Short mmCIF file of C-alpha atoms and ligand atoms in Angstrom, two decimals:
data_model
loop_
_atom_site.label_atom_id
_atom_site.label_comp_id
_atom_site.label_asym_id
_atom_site.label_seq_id
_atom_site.Cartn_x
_atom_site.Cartn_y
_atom_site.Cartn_z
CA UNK A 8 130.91 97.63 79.42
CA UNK A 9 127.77 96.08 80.30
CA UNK A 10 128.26 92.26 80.64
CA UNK A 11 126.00 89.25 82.24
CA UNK A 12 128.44 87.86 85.24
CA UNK A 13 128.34 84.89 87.22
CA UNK A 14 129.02 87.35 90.00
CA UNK A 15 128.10 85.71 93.44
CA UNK A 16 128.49 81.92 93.97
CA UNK A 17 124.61 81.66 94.47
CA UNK A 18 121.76 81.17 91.81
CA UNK A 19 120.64 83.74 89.34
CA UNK A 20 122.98 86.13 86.64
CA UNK A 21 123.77 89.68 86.77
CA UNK A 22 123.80 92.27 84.49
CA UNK A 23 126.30 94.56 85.53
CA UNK A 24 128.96 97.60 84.30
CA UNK A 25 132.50 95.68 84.21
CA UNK A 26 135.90 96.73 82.62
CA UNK A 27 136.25 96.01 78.98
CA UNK A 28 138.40 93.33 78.08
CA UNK A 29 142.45 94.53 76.68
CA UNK A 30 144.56 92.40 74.43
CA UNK A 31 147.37 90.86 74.23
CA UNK A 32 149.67 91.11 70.41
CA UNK A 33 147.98 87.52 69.28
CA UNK A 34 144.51 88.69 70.33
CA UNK A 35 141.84 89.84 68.52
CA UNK A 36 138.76 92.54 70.38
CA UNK A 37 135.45 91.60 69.21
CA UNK A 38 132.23 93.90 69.82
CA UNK A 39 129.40 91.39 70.33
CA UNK A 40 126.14 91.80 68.47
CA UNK A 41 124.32 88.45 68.65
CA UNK A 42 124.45 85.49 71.71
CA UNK A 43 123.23 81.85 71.95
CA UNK A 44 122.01 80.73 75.43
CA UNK A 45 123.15 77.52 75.95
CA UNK A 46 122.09 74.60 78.32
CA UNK A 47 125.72 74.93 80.00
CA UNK A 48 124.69 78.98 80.42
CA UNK A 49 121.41 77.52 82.33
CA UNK A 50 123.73 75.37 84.82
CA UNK A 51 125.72 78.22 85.44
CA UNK A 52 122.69 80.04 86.24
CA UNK A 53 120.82 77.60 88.31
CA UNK A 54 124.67 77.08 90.21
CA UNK A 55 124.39 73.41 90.31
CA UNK A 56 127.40 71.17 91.98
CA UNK A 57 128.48 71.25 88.26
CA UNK A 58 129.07 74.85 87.82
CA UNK A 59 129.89 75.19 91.79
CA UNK A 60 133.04 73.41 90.97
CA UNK A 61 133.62 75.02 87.69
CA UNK A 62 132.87 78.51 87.04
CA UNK A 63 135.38 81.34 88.73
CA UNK A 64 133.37 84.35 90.76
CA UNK A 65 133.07 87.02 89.71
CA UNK A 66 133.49 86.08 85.67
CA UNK A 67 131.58 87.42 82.42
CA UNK A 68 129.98 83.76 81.15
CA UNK A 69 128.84 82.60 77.21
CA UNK A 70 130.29 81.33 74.84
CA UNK A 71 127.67 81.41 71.64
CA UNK A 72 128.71 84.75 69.85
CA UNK A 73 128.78 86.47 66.49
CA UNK A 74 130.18 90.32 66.32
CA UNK A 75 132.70 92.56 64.76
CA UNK A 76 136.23 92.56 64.74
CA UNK A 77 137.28 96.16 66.87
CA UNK A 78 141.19 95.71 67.01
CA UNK A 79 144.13 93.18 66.53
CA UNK A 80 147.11 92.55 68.55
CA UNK A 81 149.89 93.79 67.22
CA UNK A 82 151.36 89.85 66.07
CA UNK A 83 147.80 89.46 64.43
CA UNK A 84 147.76 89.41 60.37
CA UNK A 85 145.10 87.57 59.06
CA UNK A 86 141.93 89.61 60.55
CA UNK A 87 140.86 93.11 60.59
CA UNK A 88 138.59 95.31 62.03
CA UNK A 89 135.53 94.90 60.51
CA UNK A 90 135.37 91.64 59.97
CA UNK A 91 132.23 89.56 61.34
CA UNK A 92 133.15 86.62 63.57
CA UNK A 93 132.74 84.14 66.07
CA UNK A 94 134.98 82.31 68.65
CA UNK A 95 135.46 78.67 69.05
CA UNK A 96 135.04 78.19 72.27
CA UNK A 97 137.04 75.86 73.47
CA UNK A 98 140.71 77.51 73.62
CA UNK A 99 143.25 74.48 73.03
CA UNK A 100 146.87 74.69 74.81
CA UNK A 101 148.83 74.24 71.17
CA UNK A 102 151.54 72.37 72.77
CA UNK A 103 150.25 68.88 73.72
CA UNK A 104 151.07 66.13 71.93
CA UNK A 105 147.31 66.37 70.08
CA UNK A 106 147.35 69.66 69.61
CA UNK A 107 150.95 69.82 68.29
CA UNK A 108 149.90 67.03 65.68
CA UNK A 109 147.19 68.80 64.31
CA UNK A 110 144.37 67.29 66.22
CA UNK A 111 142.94 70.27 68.73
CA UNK A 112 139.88 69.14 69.52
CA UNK A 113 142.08 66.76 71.44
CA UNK A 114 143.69 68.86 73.23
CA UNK A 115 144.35 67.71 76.59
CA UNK A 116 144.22 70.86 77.89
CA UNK A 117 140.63 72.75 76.80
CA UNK A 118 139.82 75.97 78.18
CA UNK A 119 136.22 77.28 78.15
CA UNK A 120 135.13 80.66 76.71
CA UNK A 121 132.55 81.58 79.02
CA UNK A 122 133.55 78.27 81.59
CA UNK A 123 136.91 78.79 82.43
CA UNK A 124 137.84 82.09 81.24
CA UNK A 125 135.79 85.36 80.46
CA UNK A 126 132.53 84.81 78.35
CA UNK A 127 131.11 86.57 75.29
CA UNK A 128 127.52 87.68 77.31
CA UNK A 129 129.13 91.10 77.11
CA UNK A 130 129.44 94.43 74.47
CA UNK A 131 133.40 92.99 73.78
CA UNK A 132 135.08 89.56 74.22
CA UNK A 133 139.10 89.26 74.14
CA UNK A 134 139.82 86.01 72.23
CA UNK A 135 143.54 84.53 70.65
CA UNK A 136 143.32 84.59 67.45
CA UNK A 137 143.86 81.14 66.92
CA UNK A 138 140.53 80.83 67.97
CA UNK A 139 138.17 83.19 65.68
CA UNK A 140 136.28 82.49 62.49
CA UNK A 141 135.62 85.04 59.78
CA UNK A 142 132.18 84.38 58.33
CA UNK A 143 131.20 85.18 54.98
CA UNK A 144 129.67 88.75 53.95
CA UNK A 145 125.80 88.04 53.68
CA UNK A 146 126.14 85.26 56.73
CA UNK A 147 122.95 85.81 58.88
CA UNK A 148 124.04 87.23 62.20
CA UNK A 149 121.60 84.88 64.49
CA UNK A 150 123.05 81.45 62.59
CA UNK A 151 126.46 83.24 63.07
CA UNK A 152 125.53 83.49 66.45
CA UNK A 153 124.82 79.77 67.40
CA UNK A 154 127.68 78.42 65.08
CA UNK A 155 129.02 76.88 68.50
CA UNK A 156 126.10 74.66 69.17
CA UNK A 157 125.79 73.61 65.72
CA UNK A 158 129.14 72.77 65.31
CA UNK A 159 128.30 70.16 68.00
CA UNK A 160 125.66 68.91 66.09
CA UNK A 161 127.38 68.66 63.04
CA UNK A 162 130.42 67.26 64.50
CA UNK A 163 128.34 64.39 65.85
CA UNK A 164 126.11 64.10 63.31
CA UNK A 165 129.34 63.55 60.72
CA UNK A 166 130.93 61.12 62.75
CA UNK A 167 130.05 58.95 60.94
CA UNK A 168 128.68 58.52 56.71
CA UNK A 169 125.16 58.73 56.09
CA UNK A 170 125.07 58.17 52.88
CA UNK A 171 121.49 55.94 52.05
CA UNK A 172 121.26 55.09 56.19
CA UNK A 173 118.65 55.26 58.20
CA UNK A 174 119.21 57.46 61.37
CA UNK A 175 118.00 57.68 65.07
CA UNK A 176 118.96 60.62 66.93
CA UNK A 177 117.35 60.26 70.88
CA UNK A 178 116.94 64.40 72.47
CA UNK A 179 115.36 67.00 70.09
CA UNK A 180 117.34 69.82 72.40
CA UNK A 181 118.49 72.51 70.25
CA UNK A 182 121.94 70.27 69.07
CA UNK A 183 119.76 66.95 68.66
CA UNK A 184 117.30 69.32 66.12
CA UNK A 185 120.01 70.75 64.41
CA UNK A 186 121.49 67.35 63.97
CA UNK A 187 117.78 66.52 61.47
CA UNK A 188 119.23 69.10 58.63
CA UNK A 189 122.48 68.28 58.69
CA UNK A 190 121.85 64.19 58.35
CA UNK A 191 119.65 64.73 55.92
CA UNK A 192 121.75 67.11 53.79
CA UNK A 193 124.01 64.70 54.10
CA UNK A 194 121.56 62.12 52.37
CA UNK A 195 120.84 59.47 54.71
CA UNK A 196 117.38 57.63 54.31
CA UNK A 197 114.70 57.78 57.19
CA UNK A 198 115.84 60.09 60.52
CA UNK A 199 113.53 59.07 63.16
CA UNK A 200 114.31 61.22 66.21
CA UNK A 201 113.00 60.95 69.77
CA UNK A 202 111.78 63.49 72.74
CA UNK A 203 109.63 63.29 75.61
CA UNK A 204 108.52 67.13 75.25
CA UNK A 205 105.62 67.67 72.70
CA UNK A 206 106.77 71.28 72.06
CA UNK A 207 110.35 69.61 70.88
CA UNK A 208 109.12 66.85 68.85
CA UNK A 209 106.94 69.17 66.70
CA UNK A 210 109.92 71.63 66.05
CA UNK A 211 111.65 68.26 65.01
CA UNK A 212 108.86 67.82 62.01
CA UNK A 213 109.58 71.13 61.44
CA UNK A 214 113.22 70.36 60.91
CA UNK A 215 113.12 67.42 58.30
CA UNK A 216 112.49 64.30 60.70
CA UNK A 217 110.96 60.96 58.58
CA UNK A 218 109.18 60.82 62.23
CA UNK A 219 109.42 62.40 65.87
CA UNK A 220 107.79 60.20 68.48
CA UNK A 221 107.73 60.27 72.30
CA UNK A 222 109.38 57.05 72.94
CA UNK A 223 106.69 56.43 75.60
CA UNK A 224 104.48 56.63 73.46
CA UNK A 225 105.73 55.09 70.63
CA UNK A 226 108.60 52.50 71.05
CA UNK A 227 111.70 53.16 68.93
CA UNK A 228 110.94 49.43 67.88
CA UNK A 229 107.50 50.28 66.76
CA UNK A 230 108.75 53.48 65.00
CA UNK A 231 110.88 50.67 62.54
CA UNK A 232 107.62 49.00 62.04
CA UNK A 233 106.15 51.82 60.73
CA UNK A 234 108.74 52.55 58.46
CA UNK A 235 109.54 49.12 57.49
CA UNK A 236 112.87 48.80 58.34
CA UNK A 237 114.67 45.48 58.97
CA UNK A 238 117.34 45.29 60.50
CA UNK A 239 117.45 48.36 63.08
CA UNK A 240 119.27 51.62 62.43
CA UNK A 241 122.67 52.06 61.21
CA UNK A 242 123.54 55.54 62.56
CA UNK A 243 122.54 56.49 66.15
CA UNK A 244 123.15 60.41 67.45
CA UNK A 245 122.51 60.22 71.23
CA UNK A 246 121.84 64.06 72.16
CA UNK A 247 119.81 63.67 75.27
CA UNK A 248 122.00 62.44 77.97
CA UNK A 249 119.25 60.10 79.12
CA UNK A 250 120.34 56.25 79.96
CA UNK A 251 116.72 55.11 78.84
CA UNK A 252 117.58 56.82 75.43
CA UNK A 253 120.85 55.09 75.26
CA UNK A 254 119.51 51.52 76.45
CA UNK A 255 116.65 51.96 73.43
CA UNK A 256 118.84 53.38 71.17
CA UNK A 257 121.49 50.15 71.49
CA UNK A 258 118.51 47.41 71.11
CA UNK A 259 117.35 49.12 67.87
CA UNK A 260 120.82 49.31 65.97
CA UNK A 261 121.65 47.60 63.10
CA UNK A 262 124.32 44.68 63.34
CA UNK A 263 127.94 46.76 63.11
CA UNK A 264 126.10 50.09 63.21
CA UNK A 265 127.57 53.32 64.33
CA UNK A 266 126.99 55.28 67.45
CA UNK A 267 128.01 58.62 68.03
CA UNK A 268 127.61 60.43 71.84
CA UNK A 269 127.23 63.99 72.07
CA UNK A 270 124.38 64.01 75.29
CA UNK A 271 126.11 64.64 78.94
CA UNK A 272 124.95 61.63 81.21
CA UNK A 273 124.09 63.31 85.04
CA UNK A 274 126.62 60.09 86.05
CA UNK A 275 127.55 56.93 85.51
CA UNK A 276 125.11 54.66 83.49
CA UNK A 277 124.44 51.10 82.46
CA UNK A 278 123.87 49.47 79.04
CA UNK A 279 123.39 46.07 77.77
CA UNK A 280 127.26 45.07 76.86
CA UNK A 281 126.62 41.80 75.35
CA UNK A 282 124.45 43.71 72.72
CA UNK A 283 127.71 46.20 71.71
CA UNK A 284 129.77 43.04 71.27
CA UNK A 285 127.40 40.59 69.52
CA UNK A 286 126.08 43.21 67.21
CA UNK A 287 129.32 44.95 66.76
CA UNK A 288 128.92 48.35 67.50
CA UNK A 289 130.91 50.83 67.49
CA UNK A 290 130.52 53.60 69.94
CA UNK A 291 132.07 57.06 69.86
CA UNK A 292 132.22 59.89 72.23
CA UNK A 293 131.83 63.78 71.40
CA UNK A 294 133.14 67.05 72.73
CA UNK A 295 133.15 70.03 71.23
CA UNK A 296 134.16 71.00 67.53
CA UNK A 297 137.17 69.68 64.95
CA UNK A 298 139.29 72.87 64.72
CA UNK A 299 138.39 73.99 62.18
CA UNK A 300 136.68 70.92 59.85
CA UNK A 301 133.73 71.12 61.19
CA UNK A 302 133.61 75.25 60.84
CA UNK A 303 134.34 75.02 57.21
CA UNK A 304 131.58 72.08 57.06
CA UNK A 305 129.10 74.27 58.86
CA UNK A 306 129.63 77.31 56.22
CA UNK A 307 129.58 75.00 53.42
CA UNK A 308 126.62 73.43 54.16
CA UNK A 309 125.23 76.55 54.53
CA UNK A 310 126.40 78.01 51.61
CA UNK A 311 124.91 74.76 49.56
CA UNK A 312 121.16 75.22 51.05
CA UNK A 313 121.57 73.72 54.46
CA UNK A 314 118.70 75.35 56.48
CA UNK A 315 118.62 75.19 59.93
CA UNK A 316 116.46 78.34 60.72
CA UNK A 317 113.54 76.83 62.63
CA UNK A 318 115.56 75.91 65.45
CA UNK A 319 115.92 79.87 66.20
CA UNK A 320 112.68 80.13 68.32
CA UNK A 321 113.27 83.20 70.74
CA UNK A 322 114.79 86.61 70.53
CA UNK A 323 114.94 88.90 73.34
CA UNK A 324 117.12 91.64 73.73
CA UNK A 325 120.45 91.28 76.20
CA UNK A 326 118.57 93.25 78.88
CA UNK A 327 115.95 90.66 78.96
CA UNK A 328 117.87 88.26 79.70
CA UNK A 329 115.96 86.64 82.46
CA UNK A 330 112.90 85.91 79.81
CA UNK A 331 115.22 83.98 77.54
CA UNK A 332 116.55 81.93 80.35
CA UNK A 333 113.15 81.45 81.58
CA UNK A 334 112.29 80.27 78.22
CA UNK A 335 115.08 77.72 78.10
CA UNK A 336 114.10 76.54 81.38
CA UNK A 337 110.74 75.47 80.83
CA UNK A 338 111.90 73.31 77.69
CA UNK A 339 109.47 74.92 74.82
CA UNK A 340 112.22 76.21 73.27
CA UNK A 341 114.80 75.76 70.54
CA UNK A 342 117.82 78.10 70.43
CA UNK A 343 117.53 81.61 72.40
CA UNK A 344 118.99 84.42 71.11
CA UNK A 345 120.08 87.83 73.17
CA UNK A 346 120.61 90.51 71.15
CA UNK A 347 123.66 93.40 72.36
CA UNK A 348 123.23 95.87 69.27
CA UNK A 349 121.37 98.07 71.71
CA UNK A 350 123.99 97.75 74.78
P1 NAD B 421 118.85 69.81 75.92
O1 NAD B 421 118.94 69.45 77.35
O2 NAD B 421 118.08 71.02 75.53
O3 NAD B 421 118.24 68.58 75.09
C1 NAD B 421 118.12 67.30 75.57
C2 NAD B 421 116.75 66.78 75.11
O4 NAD B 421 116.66 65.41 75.45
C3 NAD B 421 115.58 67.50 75.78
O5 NAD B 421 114.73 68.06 74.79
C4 NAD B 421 114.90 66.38 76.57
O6 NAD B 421 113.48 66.52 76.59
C5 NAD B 421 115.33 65.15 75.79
N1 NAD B 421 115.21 63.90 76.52
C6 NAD B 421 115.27 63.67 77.86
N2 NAD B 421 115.06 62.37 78.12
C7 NAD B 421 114.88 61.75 76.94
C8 NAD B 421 114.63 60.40 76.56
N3 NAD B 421 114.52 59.41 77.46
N4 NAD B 421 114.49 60.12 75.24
C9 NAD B 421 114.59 61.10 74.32
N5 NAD B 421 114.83 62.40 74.63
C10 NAD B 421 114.97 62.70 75.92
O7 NAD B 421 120.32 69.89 75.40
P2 NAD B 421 121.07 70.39 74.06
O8 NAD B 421 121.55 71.76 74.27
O9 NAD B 421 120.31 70.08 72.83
O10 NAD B 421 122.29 69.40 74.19
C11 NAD B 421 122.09 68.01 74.03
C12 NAD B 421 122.99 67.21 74.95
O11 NAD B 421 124.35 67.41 74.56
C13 NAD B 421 122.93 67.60 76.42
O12 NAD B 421 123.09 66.42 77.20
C14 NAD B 421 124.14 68.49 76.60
O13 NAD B 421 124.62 68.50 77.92
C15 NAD B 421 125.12 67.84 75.67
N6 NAD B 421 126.18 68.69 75.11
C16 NAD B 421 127.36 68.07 74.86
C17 NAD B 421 128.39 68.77 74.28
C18 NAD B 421 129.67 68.07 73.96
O14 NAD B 421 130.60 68.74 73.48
N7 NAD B 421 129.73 66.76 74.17
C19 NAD B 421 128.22 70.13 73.94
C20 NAD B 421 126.99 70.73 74.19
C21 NAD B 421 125.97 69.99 74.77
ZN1 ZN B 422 146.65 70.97 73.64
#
């Protein structure tokens, strides 16, 4: 099958001829149609220290995936050939103490699709079948497709209620302009969101933000101002990874406001302390998706008018691969899509 491998330890991805993929009796065979590229797939290709230390060679990578159910272990009820699904990607050990109380995302034990163990940038993906979700006839395929990222986003942006607040998500990446939608489907107040890339900030407007303002430019202090807020912001969604974002994000929050952290830092980074303890805040880290919450979330929200369309901005087919990670690279982008209906 043809299949995009990680297949050197060197920069750069190769499309290449590979075995398919054969399953064990709790494993379901999935022919891909539709793939995300996601920042982690760019690391992977650029081969930084990250994914140097990571990522086995030679190994099929991705993770972001929608296609059709081809064939069932033999242990496997519950899905059928046919069926149109994706994979959670992270594939939990069910036997640690989190996992074995319900609580998989905790799993002390995650393994990668894509990461740690062969990807979905391929015609067929192998997957248990704890780990697939049917979508709904009528689900589009491309949204199907990036259900991965935007369960981060949702995940993160649920972490806390919304209900009437006023919410500052810092990074307009593809998650952080997700995130817009989703907070305000969930009815909070203003969403002011910050970027330093112009191309970003205007998808943001696109997406539903109150205002989306290069912080440079426009202080997220000045941005309350405008608004005429108070007392700061009561939910913050910190999706770039930047410490400057993080610093400005703490000195504008409400007294005992919320803040949820989905953005990967580069390393270890400073903040202001005294202002998490005199103002109360509470601060929460995010990885991954609730298996399977925040799946049934995402299709409900859906389902109930939840539009998150504009953040699909590029569509090249699976052979063009190096376009879409150009794209991605250079920033003016939302979420790429590779399309394997012609592999
Ligand atoms: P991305 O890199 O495309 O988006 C980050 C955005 O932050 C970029 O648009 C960038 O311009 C912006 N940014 C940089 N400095 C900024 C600053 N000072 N203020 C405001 N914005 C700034 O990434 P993405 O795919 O949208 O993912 C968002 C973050 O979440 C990344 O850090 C990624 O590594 C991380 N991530 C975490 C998980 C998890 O499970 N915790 C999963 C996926 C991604
Ligand atoms: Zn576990």
């Amino acid at each position: 099958m043809k299949a995009l491998v990680k297949s050197k330890s060197a920069p750069g991805l190769w499309l290449e001829d590979i075995a398919e993929p054969t399953i064990g009796i709790n494993d379901v065979l999935i022919r891909v149609s539709h793939t995300g590229i996601c920042g982690t797939d760019l690391h992977i290709y650029e081969w930084d220290e990250w994914a140097r230390a990571t990522i086995p060679v030679p190994m099929a990578i991705g993770h972001e995936f929608v296609g059709e159910i081809v064939e069932v272990g033999s242990n496997v009820n519950d899905f059928h050939p046919g069926e149109v699904v994706s994979g959670e990607g992270h594939v939990v050990c069910g036997r640690c103490r989190n996992c074995l109380a319900g609580r998989r995302h905790l799993c002390a034990h995650t393994q990668g699709v894509g990461v740690n163990r062969p990807g979905a940038f391929a015609e067929y993906i192998a997957l248990p079948m704890s780990n697939i979700w049917k979508h709904n006839p009528g689900m589009n395929r491309e949204i199907a497709a990036i259900f991965d990222p935007f369960g981060n986003a949702v995940h993160t942006a649920l972490s806390f209620p919304v209900l009437g607040e006023d919410v500052l998500i810092t990074g307009a990446g593809p998650i952080g302009l997700m995130a817009i939608p989703v907070v305000r489907h969930a009815g909070s107040r203003f969403v002011v969101v910050t970027d330093l890339n112009p191309y970003r900030l205007e998808l943001a407007r696109k997406m539903g933000a109150t205002l989306a303002v290069d912080p440079r430019e426009t202080p997220v202090a000045e941005t309350q101002k405008l608004l005429g807020m108070q007392e700061g912001f009561d939910v913050g969604l910190e999706m770039s990874g930047n410490p400057s974002a993080l610093r400005e994000m703490i000195t504008n929050m409400s007294h005992g406001a919320k803040i949820a952290m989905l953005g990967i830092p580069a390393g270890e980074m400073a903040i202001n302390w005294h202002d998490v303890i005199f103002n109360m805040l509470t601060i929460k880290g995010v990885y991954g998706r609730e298996m399977y919450e925040t799946w049934y979330k995402m299709t409900v929200m859906l389902e109930s008018g939840l539009d998150i369309t504009p953040v699909i901005t590029h569509r090249f087919c699976y052979s063009e691969f190096e376009k879409g990670f150009e794209v991605m690279r250079s920033g003016n982008s939302g979420k790429v899509i590779l399309d394997w209906t012609q592999a």
